[in-house]
Short mmCIF file of C-alpha atoms and ligand atoms in Angstrom, two decimals:
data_model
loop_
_atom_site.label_atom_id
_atom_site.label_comp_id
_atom_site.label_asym_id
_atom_site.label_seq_id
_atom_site.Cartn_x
_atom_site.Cartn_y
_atom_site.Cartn_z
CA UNK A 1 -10.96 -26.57 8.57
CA UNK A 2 -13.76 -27.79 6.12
CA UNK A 3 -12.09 -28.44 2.25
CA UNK A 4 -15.10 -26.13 0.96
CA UNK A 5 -14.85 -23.22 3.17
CA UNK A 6 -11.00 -22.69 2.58
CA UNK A 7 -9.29 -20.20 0.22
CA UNK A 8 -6.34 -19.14 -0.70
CA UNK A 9 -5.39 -15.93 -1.95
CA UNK A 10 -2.06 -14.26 -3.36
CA UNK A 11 -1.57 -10.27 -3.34
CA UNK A 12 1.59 -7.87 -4.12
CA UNK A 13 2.47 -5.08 -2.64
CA UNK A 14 1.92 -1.34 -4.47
CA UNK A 15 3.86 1.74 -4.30
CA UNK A 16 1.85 5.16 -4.71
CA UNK A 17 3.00 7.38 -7.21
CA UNK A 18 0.48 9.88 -5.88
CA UNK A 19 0.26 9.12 -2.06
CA UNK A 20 -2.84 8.57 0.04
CA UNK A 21 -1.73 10.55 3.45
CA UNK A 22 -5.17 11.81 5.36
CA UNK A 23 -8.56 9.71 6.44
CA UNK A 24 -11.35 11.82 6.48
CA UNK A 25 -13.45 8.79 7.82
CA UNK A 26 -11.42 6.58 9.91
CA UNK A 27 -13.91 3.83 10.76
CA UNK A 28 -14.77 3.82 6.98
CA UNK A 29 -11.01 4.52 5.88
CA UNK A 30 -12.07 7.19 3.62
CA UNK A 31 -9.49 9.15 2.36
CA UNK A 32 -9.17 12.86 1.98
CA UNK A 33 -7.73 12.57 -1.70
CA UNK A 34 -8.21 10.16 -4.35
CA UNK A 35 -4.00 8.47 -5.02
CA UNK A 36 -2.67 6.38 -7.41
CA UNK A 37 -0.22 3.79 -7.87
CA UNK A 38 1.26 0.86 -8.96
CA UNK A 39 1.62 -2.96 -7.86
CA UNK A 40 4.67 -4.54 -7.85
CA UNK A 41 5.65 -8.35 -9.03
CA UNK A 42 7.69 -8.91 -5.88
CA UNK A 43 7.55 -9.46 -2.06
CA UNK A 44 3.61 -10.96 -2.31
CA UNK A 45 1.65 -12.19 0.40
CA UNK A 46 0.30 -15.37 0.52
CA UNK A 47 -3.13 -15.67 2.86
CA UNK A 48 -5.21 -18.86 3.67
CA UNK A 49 -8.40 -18.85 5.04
CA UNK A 50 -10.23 -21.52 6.32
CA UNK A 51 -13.56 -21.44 8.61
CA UNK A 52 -13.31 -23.68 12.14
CA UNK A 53 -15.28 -24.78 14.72
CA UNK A 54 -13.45 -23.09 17.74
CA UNK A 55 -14.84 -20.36 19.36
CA UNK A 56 -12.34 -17.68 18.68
CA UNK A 57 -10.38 -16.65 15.29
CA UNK A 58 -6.92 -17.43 15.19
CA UNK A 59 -4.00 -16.15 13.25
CA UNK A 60 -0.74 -16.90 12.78
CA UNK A 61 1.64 -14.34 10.45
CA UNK A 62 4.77 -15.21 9.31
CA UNK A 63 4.80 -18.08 11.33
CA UNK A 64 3.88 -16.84 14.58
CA UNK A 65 0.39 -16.26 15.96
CA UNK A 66 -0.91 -12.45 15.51
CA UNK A 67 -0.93 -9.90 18.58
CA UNK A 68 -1.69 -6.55 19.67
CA UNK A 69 -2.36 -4.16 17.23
CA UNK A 70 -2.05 -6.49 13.95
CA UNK A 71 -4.13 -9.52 15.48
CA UNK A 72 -7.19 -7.10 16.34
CA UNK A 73 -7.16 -5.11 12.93
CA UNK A 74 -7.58 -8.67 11.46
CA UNK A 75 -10.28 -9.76 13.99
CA UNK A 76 -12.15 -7.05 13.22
CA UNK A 77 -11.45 -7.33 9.04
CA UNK A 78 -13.16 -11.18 9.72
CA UNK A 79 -16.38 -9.33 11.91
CA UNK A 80 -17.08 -7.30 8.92
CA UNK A 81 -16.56 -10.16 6.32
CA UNK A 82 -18.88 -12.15 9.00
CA UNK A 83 -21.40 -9.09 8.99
CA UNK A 84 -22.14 -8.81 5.50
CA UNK A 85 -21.95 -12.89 4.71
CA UNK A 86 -24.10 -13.29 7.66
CA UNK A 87 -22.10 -16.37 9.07
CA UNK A 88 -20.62 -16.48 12.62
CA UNK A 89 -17.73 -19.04 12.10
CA UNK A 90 -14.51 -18.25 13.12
CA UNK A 91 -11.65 -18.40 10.59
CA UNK A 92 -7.64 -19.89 10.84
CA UNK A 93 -5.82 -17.12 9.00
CA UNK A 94 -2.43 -18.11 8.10
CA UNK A 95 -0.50 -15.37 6.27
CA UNK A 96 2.83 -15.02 4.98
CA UNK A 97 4.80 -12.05 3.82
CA UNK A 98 7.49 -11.81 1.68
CA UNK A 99 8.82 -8.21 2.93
CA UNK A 100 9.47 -7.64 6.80
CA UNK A 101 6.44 -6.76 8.34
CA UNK A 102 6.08 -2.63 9.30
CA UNK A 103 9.33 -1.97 7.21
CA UNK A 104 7.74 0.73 5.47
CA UNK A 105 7.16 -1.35 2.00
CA UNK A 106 3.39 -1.99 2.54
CA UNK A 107 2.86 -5.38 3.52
CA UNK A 108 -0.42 -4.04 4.81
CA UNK A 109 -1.52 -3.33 1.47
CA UNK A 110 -0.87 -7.04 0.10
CA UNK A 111 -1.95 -8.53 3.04
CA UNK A 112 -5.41 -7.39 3.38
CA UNK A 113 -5.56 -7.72 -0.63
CA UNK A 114 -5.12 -10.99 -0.44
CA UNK A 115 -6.99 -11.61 3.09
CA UNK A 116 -9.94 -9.72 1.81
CA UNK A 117 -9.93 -12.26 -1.50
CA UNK A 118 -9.40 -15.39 1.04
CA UNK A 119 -11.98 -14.60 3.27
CA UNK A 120 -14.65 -13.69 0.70
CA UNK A 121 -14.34 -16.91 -0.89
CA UNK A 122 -14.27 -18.79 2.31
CA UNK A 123 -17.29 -16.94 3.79
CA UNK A 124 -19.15 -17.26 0.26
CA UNK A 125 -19.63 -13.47 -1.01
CA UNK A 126 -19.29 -12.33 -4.13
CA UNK A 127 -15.87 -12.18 -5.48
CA UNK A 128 -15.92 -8.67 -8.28
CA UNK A 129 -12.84 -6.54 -7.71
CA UNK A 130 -14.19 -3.27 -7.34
CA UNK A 131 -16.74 -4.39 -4.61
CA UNK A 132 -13.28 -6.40 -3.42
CA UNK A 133 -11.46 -3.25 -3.46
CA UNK A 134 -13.79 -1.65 -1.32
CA UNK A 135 -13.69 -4.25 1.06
CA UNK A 136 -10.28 -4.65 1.39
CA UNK A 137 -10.20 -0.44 2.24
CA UNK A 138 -11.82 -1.29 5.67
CA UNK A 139 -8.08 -3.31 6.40
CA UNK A 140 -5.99 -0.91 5.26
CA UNK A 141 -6.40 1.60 2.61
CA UNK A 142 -3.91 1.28 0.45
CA UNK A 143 -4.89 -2.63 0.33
CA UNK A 144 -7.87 -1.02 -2.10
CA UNK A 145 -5.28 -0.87 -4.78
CA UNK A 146 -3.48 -3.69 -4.58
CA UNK A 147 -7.03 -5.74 -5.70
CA UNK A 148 -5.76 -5.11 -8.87
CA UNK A 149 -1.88 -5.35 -11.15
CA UNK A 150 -0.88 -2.64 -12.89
CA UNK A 151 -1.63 1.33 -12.68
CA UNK A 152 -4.02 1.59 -10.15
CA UNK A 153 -6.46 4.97 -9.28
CA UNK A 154 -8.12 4.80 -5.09
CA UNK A 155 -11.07 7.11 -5.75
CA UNK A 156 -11.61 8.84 -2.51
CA UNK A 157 -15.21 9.31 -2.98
CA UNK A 158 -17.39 12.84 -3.04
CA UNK A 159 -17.80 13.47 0.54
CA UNK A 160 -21.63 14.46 -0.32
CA UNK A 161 -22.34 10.66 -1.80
CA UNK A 162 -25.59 9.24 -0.86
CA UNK A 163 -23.76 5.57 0.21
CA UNK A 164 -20.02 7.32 1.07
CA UNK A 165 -18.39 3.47 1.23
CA UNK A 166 -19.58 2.79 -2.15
CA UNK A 167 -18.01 5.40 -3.79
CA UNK A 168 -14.54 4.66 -2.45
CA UNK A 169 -13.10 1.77 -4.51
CA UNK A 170 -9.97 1.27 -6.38
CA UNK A 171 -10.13 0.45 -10.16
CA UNK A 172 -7.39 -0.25 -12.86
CA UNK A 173 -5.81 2.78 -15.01
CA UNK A 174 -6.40 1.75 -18.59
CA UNK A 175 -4.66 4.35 -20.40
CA UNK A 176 -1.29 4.14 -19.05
CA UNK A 177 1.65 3.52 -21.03
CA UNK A 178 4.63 3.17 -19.44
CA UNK A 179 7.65 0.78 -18.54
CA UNK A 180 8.35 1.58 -15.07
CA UNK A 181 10.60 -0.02 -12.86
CA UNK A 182 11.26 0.32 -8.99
CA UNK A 183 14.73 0.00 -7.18
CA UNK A 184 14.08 -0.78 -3.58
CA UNK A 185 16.83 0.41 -1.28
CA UNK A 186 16.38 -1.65 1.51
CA UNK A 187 18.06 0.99 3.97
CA UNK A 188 16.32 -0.83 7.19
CA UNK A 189 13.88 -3.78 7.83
CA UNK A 190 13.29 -3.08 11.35
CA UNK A 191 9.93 -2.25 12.53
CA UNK A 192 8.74 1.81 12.49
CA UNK A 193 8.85 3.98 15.24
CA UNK A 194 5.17 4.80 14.98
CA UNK A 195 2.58 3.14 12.89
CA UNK A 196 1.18 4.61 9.70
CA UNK A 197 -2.09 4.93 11.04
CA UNK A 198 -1.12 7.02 14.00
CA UNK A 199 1.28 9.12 12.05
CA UNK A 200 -1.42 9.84 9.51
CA UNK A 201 -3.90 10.53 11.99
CA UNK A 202 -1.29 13.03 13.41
CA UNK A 203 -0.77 14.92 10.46
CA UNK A 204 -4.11 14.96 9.70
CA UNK A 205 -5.08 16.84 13.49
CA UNK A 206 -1.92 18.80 13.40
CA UNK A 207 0.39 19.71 10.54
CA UNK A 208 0.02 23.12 9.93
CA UNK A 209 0.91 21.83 6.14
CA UNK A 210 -1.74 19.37 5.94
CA UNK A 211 -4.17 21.51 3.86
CA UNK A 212 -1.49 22.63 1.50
CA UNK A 213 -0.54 18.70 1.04
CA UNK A 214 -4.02 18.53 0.18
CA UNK A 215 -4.42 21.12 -2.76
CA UNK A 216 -0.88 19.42 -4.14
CA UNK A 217 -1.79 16.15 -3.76
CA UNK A 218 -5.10 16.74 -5.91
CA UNK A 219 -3.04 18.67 -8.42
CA UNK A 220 -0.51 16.04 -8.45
CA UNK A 221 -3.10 13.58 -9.53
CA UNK A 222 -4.38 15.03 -12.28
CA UNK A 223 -1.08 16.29 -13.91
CA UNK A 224 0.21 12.25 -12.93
CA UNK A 225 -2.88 10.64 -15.10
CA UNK A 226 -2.13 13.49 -18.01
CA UNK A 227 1.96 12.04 -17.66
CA UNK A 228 1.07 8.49 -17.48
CA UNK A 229 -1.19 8.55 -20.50
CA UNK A 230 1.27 10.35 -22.99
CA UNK A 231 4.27 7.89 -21.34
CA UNK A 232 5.72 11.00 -20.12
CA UNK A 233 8.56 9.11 -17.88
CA UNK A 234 10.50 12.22 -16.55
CA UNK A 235 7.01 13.83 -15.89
CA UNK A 236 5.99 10.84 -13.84
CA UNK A 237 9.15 10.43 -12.49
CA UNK A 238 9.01 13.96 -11.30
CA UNK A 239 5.22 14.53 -9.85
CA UNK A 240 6.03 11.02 -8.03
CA UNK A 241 9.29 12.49 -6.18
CA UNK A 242 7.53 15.77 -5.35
CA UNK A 243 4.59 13.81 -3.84
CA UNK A 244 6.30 11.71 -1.94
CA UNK A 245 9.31 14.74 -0.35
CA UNK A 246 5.32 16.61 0.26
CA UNK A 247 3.90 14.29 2.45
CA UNK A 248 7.26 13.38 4.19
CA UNK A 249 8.03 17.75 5.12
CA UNK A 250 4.21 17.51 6.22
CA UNK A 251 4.28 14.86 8.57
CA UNK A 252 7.58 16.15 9.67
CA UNK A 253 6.00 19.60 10.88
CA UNK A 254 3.09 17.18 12.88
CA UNK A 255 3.35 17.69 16.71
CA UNK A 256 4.89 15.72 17.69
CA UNK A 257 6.66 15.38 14.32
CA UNK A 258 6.64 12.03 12.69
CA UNK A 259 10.09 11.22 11.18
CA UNK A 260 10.95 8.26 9.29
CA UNK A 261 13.49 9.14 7.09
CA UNK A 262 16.78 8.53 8.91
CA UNK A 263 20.34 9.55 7.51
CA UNK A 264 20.43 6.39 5.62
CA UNK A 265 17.60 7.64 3.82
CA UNK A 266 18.75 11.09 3.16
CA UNK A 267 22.28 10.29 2.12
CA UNK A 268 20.08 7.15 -0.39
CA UNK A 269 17.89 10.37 -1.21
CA UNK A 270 21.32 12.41 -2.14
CA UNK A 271 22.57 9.23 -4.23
CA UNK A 272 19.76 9.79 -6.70
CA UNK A 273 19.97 13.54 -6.64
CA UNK A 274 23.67 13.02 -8.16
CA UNK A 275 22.81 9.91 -10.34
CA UNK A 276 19.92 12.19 -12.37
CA UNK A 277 22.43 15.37 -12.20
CA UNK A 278 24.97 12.64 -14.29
CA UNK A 279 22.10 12.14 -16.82
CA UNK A 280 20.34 9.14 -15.40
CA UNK A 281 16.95 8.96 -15.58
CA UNK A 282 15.99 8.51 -11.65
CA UNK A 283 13.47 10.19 -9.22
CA UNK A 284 12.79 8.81 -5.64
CA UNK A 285 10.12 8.26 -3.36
CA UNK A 286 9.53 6.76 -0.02
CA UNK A 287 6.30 5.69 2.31
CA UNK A 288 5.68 5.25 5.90
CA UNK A 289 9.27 3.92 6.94
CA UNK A 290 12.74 4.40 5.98
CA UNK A 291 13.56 2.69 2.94
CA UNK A 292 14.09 4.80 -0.50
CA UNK A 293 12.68 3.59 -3.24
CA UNK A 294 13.64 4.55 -7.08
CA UNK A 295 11.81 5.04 -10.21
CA UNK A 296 13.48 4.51 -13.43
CA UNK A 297 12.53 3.61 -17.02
CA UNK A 298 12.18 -0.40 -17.40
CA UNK A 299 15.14 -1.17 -19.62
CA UNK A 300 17.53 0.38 -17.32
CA UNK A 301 16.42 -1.19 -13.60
CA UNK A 302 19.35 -3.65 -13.64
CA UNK A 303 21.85 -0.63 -14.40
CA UNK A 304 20.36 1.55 -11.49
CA UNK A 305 20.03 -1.10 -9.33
CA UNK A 306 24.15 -1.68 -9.72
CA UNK A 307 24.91 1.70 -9.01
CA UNK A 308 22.40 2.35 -6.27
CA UNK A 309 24.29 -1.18 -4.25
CA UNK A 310 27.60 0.41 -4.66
CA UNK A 311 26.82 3.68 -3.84
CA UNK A 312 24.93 3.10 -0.21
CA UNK A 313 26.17 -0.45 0.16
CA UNK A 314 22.39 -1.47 1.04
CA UNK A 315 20.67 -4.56 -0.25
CA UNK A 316 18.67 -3.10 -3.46
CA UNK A 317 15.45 -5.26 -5.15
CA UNK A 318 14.32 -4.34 -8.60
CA UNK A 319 10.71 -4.70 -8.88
CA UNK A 320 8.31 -3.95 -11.67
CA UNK A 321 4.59 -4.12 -13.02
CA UNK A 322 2.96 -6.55 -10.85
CA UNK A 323 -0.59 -8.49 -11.14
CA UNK A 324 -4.20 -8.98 -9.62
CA UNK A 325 -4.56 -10.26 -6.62
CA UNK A 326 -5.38 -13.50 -7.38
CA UNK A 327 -7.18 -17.35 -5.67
CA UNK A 328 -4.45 -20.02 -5.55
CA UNK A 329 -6.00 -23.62 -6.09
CA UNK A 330 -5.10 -25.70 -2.61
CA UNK A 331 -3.70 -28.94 -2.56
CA UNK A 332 -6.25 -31.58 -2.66
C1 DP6 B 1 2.64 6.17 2.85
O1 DP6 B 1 -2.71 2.04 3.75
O2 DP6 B 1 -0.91 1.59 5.48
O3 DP6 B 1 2.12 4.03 1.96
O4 DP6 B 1 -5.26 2.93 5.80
O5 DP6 B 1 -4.18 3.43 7.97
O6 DP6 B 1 -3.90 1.17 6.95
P1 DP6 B 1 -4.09 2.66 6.71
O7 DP6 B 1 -2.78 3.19 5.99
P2 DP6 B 1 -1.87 2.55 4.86
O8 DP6 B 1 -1.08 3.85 4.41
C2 DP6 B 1 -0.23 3.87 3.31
C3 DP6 B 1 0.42 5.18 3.23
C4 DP6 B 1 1.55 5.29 2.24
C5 DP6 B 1 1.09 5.97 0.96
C6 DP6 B 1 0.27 5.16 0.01
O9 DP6 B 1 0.47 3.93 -0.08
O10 DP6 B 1 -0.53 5.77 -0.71
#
């Protein structure tokens, strides 16, 4: 590696409030609906990149060098960095997560936030967050919205736009007001049954729900930026947990369905169901894998967190607002 042509980069993880669950562009990653969300201070992924001489890019994740599936998607995230830098170098990656890999708690997202960061610094282009947000997209999608801490809004872009990957960026929420926390239930860390790429691009070709996910989805968006902006917690808290139970019954009617709640999930789901009915203030939602995750106001994440461990006797992380993806200075 040459000193110059290293970076490294630092990126969290972010949980959707309002999910993205459809690509209408899938060499793009355009979604079908714009989603929103917010990045979390824990589990962050730390990514260095540094330009070589060899002839081929290698990467090593979590210690181990990159395969299959997760080595190409990678490969191909350097080509396009390459394309648009115009350099042909090949790169080191060396990534490590926080958070299992593929346990359903977005380590894509972080991880090609903070590659896209790297790798733009080490290739030399410019380094503004929106056009880094963008970027970052063509990795995963979600990783559009972890360029930034905070309340986040993806913009999925009018399908009509002249320049369609321009208009698809991810940009801070400034009018949100609201101490949220998360309680992870960390129900399994095992990797999923089927990736969330394929299972999106399953429900997109055949739920018969999908275009009914759609219309809620875009409803839940707006009524989620009127909630957030008045620091309407049980609002929030509410259009979250209906967002989230939507996309899960709509990739559960895909053919073949696409399950990834298990019973550990549903009996975590029931847990919350009872805490709210004894007055707390709780609402759940879940991604692409089994773990349940739980909303709550900020003040009372250590209380929830307690009860949640004794009730499902799962290990339980309490994560809140988290920051920018950000350049770590190397070691001389
Ligand atoms: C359920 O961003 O992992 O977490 O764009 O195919 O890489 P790709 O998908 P990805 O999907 C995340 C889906 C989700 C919901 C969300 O984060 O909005």
């Amino acid at each position: 590696m040459t000193g110059s042509e290293a970076a490294v980069a630092v990126a969290h993880p972010n949980i959707a409030l309002v999910k993205y669950w459809g690509k209408r562009d899938e060499r793009l990653v355009l979604p079908c609906a714009d989603s929103l969300s917010m990045t979390l201070d824990v589990f962050p992924t730390t990514t260095e990149v540094g330009l070589t001489r060899h002839s081929t890019d290698l990467v090593i994740v979590d210690g181990a060098p990159a395969s299959g599936e997760m080595e190409r998607r990678i490969v191909r995230f350097l080509d396009l960095v390459r394309e648009r830098a115009a350099r042909t170098e090949r790169a080191v990656v060396i990534t490590r997560n926080t958070v299992p890999v593929a346990a359903g708690l977005a380590s894509s997202a972080s991880g090609f936030a903070a590659l896209a960061l790297a790798a733009s610094r080490a290739y030399g282009l410019p380094l503004e967050p929106v056009a880094l947000s963008r970027l970052a997209r063509r990795g995963s999608g979600s990783a559009a919205r972890s360029v930034f801490g905070g309340f986040v809004l993806w913009h999925a872009g009018a399908p009509d736009a002249a320049d369609p990957d321009l208009a698809s960026y991810a940009e801070p929420l400034t009018d949100a007001r609201l101490d949220l926390a998360l309680v992870v239930v960390l129900v399994q860390t095992g990797p999923k049954p089927v990736s969330s790429r394929e299972a999106m691009r399953r429900t997109v070709r055949t739920s018969p729900l999908f275009p009914g996910w759609l219309a809620a989805t875009r409803a839940d968006l707006t009524a989620m930026r009127a909630a957030l902006a008045a620091g309407d917690l049980a609002a929030v808290g509410a259009i979250a947990e209906r967002n989230a139970l939507g996309m899960h019954r709509t990739m559960e009617s895909a053919i073949p369905p696409v399950n990834y709640r298990t019973s550990a999930s549903h009996q975590a789901l029931e847990e919350v169901r009872r805490m709210r009915s004894g007055g707390l203030q709780v609402w759940a939602t879940m991604d692409a894998g089994p773990n349940v995750k739980v909303l709550c106001p900020g003040e009372e994440a250590d209380h929830v967190a307690g009860h949640l461990r004794q009730l499902t006797g799962h290990t339980v992380v309490v994560a809140r607002s988290g920051p920018d993806a950000v350049l770590r200075e190397q070691a001389p």
